[in-house]
PDB file of C-alpha atoms in Angstrom:
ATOM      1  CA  UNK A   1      98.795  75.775 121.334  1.00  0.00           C
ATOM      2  CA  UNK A   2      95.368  77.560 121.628  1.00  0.00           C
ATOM      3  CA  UNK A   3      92.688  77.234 118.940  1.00  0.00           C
ATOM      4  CA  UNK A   4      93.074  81.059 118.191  1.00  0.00           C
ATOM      5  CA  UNK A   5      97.159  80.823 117.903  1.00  0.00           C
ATOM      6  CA  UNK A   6      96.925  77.471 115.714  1.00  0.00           C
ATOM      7  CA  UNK A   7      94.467  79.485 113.626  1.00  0.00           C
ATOM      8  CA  UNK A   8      96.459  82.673 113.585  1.00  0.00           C
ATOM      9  CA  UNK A   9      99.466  80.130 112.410  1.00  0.00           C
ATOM     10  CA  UNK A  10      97.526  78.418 109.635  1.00  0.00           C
ATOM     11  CA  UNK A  11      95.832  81.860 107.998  1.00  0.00           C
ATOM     12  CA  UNK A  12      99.707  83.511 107.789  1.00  0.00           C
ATOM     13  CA  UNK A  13     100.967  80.299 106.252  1.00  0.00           C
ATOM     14  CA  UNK A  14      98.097  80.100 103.903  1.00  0.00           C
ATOM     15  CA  UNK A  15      98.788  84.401 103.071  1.00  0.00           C
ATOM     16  CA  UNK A  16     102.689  83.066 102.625  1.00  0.00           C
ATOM     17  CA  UNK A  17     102.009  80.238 100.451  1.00  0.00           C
ATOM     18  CA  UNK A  18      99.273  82.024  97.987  1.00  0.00           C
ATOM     19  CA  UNK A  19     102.457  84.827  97.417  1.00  0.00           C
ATOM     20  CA  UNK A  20      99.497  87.738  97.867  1.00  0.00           C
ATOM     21  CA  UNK A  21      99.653  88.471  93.969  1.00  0.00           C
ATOM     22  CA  UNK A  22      96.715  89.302  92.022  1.00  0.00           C
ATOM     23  CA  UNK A  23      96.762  90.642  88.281  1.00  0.00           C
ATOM     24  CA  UNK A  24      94.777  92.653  85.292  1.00  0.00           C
ATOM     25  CA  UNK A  25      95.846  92.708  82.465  1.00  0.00           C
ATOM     26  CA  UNK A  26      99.616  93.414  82.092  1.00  0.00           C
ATOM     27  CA  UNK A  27      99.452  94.639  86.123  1.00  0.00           C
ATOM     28  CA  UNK A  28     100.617  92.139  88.406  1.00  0.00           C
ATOM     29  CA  UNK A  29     100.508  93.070  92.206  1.00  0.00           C
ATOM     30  CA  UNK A  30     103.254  91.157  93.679  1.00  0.00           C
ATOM     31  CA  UNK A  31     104.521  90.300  97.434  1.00  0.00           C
ATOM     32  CA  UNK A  32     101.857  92.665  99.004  1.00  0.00           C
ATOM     33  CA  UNK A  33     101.316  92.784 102.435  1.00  0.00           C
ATOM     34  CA  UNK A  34      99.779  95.470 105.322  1.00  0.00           C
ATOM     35  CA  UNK A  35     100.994  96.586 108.815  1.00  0.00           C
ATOM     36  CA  UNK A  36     100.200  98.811 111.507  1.00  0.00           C
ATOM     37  CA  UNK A  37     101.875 100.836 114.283  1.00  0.00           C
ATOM     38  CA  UNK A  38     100.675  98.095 116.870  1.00  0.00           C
ATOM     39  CA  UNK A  39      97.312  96.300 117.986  1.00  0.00           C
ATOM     40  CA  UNK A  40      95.546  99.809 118.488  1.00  0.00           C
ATOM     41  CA  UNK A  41      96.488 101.901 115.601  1.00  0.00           C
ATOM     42  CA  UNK A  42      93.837 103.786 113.862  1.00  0.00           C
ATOM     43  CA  UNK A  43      95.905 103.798 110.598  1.00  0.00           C
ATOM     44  CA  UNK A  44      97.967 101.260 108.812  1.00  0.00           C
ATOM     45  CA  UNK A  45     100.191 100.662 105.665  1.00  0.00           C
ATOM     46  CA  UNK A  46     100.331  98.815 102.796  1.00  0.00           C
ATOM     47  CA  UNK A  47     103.302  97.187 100.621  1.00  0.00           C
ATOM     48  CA  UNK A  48     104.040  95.324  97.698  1.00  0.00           C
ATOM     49  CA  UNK A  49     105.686  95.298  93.838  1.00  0.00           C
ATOM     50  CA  UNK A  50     103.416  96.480  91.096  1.00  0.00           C
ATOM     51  CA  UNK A  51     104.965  94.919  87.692  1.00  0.00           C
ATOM     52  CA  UNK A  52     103.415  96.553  84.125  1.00  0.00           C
ATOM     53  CA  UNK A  53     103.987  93.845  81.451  1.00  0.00           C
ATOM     54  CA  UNK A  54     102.593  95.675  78.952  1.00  0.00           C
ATOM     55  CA  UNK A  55     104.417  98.200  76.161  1.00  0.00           C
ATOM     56  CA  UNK A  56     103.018 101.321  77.619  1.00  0.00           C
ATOM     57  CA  UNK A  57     103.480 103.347  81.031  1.00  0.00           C
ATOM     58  CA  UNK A  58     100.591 102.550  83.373  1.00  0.00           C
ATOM     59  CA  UNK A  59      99.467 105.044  86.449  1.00  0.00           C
ATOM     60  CA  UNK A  60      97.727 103.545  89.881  1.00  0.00           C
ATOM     61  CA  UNK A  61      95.431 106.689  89.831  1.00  0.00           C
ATOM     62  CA  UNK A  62      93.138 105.161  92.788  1.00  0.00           C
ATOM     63  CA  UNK A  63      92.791 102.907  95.767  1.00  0.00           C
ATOM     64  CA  UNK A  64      90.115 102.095  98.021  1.00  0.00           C
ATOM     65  CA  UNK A  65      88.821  99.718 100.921  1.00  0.00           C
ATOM     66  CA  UNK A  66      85.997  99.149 103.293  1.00  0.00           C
ATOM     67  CA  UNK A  67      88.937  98.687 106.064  1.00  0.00           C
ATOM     68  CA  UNK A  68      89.472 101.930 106.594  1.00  0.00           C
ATOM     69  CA  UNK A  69      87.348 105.509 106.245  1.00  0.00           C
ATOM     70  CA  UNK A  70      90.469 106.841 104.006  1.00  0.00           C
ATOM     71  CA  UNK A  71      92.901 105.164 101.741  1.00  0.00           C
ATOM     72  CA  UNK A  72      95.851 106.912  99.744  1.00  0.00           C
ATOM     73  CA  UNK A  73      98.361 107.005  98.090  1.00  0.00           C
ATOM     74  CA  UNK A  74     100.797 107.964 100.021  1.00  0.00           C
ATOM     75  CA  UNK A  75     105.329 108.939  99.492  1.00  0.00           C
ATOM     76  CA  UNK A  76     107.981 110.406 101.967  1.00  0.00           C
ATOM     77  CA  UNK A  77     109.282 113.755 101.003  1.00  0.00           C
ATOM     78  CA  UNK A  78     112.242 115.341 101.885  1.00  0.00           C
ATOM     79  CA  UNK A  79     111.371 118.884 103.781  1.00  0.00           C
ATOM     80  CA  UNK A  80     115.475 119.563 104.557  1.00  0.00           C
ATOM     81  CA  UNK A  81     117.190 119.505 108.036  1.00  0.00           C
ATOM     82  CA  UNK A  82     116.617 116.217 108.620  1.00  0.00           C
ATOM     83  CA  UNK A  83     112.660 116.343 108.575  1.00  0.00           C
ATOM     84  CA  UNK A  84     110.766 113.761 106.741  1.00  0.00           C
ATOM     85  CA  UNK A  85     107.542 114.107 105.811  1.00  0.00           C
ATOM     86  CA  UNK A  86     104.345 112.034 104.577  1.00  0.00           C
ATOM     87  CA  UNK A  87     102.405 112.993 101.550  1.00  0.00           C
ATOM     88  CA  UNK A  88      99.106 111.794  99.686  1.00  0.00           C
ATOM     89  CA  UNK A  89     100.601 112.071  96.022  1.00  0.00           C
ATOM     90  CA  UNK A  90      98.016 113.007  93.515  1.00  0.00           C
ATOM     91  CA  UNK A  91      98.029 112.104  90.570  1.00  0.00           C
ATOM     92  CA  UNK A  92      99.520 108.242  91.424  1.00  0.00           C
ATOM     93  CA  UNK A  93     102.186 106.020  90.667  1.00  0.00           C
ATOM     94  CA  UNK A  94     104.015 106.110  87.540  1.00  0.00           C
ATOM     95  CA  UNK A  95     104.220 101.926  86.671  1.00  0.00           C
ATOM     96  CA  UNK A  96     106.417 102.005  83.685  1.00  0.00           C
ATOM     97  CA  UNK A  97     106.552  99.614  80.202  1.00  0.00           C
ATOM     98  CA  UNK A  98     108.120  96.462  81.230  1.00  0.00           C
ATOM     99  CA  UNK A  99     109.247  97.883  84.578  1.00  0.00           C
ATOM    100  CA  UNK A 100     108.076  97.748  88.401  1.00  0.00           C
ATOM    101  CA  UNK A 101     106.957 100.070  91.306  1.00  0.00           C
ATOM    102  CA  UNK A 102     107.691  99.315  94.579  1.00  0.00           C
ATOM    103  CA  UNK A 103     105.629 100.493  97.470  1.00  0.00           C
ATOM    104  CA  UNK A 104     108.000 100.189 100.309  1.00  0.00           C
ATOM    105  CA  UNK A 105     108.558 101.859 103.868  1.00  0.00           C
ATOM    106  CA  UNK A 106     110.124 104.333 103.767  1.00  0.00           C
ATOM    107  CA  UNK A 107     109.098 105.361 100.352  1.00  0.00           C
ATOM    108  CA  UNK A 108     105.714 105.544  98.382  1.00  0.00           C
ATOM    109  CA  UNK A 109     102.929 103.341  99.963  1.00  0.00           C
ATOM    110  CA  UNK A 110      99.008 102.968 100.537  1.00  0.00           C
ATOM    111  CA  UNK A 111      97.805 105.037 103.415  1.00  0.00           C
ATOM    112  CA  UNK A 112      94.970 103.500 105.231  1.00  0.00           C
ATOM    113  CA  UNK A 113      93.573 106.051 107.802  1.00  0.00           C
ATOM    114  CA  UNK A 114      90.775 105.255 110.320  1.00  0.00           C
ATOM    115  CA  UNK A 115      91.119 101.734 110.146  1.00  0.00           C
ATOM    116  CA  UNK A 116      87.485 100.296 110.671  1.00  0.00           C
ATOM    117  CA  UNK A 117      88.316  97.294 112.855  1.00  0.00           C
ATOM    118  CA  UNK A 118      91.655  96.449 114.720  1.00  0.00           C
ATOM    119  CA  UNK A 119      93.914  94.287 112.636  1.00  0.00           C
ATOM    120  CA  UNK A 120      95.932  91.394 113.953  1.00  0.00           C
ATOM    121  CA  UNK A 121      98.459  89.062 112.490  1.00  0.00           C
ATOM    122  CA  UNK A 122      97.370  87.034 109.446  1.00  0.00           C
ATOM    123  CA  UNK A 123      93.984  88.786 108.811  1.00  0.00           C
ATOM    124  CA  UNK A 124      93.105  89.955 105.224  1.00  0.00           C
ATOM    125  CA  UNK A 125      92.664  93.364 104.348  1.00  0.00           C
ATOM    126  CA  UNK A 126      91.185  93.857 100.881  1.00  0.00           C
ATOM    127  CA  UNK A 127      91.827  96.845  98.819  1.00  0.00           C
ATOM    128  CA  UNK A 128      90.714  98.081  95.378  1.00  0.00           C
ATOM    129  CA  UNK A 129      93.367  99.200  93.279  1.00  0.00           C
ATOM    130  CA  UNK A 130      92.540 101.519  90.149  1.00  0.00           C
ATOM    131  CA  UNK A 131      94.833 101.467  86.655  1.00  0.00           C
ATOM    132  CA  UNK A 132      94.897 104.203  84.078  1.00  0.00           C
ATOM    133  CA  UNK A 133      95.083 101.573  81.517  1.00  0.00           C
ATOM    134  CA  UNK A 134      94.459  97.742  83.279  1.00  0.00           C
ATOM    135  CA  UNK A 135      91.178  99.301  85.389  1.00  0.00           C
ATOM    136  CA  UNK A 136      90.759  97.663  88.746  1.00  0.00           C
ATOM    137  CA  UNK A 137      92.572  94.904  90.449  1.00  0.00           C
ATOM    138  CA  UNK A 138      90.914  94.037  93.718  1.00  0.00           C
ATOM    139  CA  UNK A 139      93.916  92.477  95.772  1.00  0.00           C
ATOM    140  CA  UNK A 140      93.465  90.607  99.279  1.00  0.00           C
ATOM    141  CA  UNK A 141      96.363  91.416 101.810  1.00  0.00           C
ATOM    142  CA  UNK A 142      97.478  89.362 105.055  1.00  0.00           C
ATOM    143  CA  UNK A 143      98.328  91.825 107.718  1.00  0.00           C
ATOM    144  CA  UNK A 144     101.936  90.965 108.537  1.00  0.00           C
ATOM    145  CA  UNK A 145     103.281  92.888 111.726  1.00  0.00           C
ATOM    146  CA  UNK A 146     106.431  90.856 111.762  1.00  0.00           C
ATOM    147  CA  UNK A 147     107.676  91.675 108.234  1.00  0.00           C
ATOM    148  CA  UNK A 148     110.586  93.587 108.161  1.00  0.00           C
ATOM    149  CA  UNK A 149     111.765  96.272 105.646  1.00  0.00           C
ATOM    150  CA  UNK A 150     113.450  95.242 102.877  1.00  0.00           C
ATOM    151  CA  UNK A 151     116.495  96.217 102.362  1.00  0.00           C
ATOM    152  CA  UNK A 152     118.716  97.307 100.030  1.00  0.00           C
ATOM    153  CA  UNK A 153     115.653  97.390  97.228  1.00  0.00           C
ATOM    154  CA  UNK A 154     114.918 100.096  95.383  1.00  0.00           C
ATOM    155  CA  UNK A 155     112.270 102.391  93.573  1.00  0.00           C
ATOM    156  CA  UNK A 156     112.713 101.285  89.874  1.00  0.00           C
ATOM    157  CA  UNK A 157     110.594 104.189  88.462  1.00  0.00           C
ATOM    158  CA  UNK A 158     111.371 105.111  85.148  1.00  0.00           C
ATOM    159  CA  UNK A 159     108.734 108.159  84.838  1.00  0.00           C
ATOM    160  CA  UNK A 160     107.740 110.942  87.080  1.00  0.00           C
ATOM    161  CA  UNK A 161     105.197 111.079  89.629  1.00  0.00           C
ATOM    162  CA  UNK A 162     103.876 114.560  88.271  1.00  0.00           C
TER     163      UNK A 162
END
């Protein structure tokens, strides 16, 4: 095995083991993780749970990163016939009292567009995550291009997205 693969190996088992959770507050960012389209994408996706401990409805209202020249918030909306379609969402992400959020393909996720330096298996991307109520949570991300959808989960919002 190559220096660069053993490396590779040892950052993604490190990224597994740590469980990429951060939290602030009653916010805990749980089983994040970022992929792309392939070695040359220009945009990329991230993917986690977002629990809210707390007695009160919480809002991600914000995200940033210095990976990428644009980061949103991003859901899939229905346009009829069949067509799908991507979506920043403004106003954010409804976390509600005691409940979770999951950002999932498929569904509501964090849009990075422009990406600022090609990604590969096991790096870190690091992204700034604004709270209505808990503030900022800066959470680091392995880059994880061999993760597959989950399946079977779903969106346990309690609230609107309006």
């Amino acid at each position: 095995m190559r220096k660069t693969q053993y490396m590779t190996l040892i950052l993604t088992l490190l990224a597994a083991i740590c469980g990429h959770s951060a939290t602030a507050g009653d916010i805990a960012i749980e089983d994040a993780y970022f992929r792309t389209s392939g070695p040359l994408a220009k945009s990329g996706a991230a993917f986690m749970h977002i629990r809210n401990h707390s007695d009160q409805d919480d809002r991600l209202i914000w995200v940033s990163s210095e990976s990428a020249k644009r980061v949103e918030l991003h859901s899939h909306i229905d346009a009829g016939d069949g067509v799908v379609l991507m979506r920043q969402v403004e106003g954010g992400f409804v976390i509600p009292a005691h409940g979770m959020q999951m950002l999932a393909r498929g569904g509501r996720h964090i849009m990075f567009m422009g990406l600022t330096d090609k990604v590969a298996n096991g790096d870190i991307i690091t992204v700034t995550m604004g709270f209505e109520h808990a503030g900022e949570i800066s959470v680091d991300i392995a880059v994880d291009q061999a993760r597959k959808p989950d399946t079977g989960a779903m969106q346990m919002d309690h609230g609107s997205d309006g």
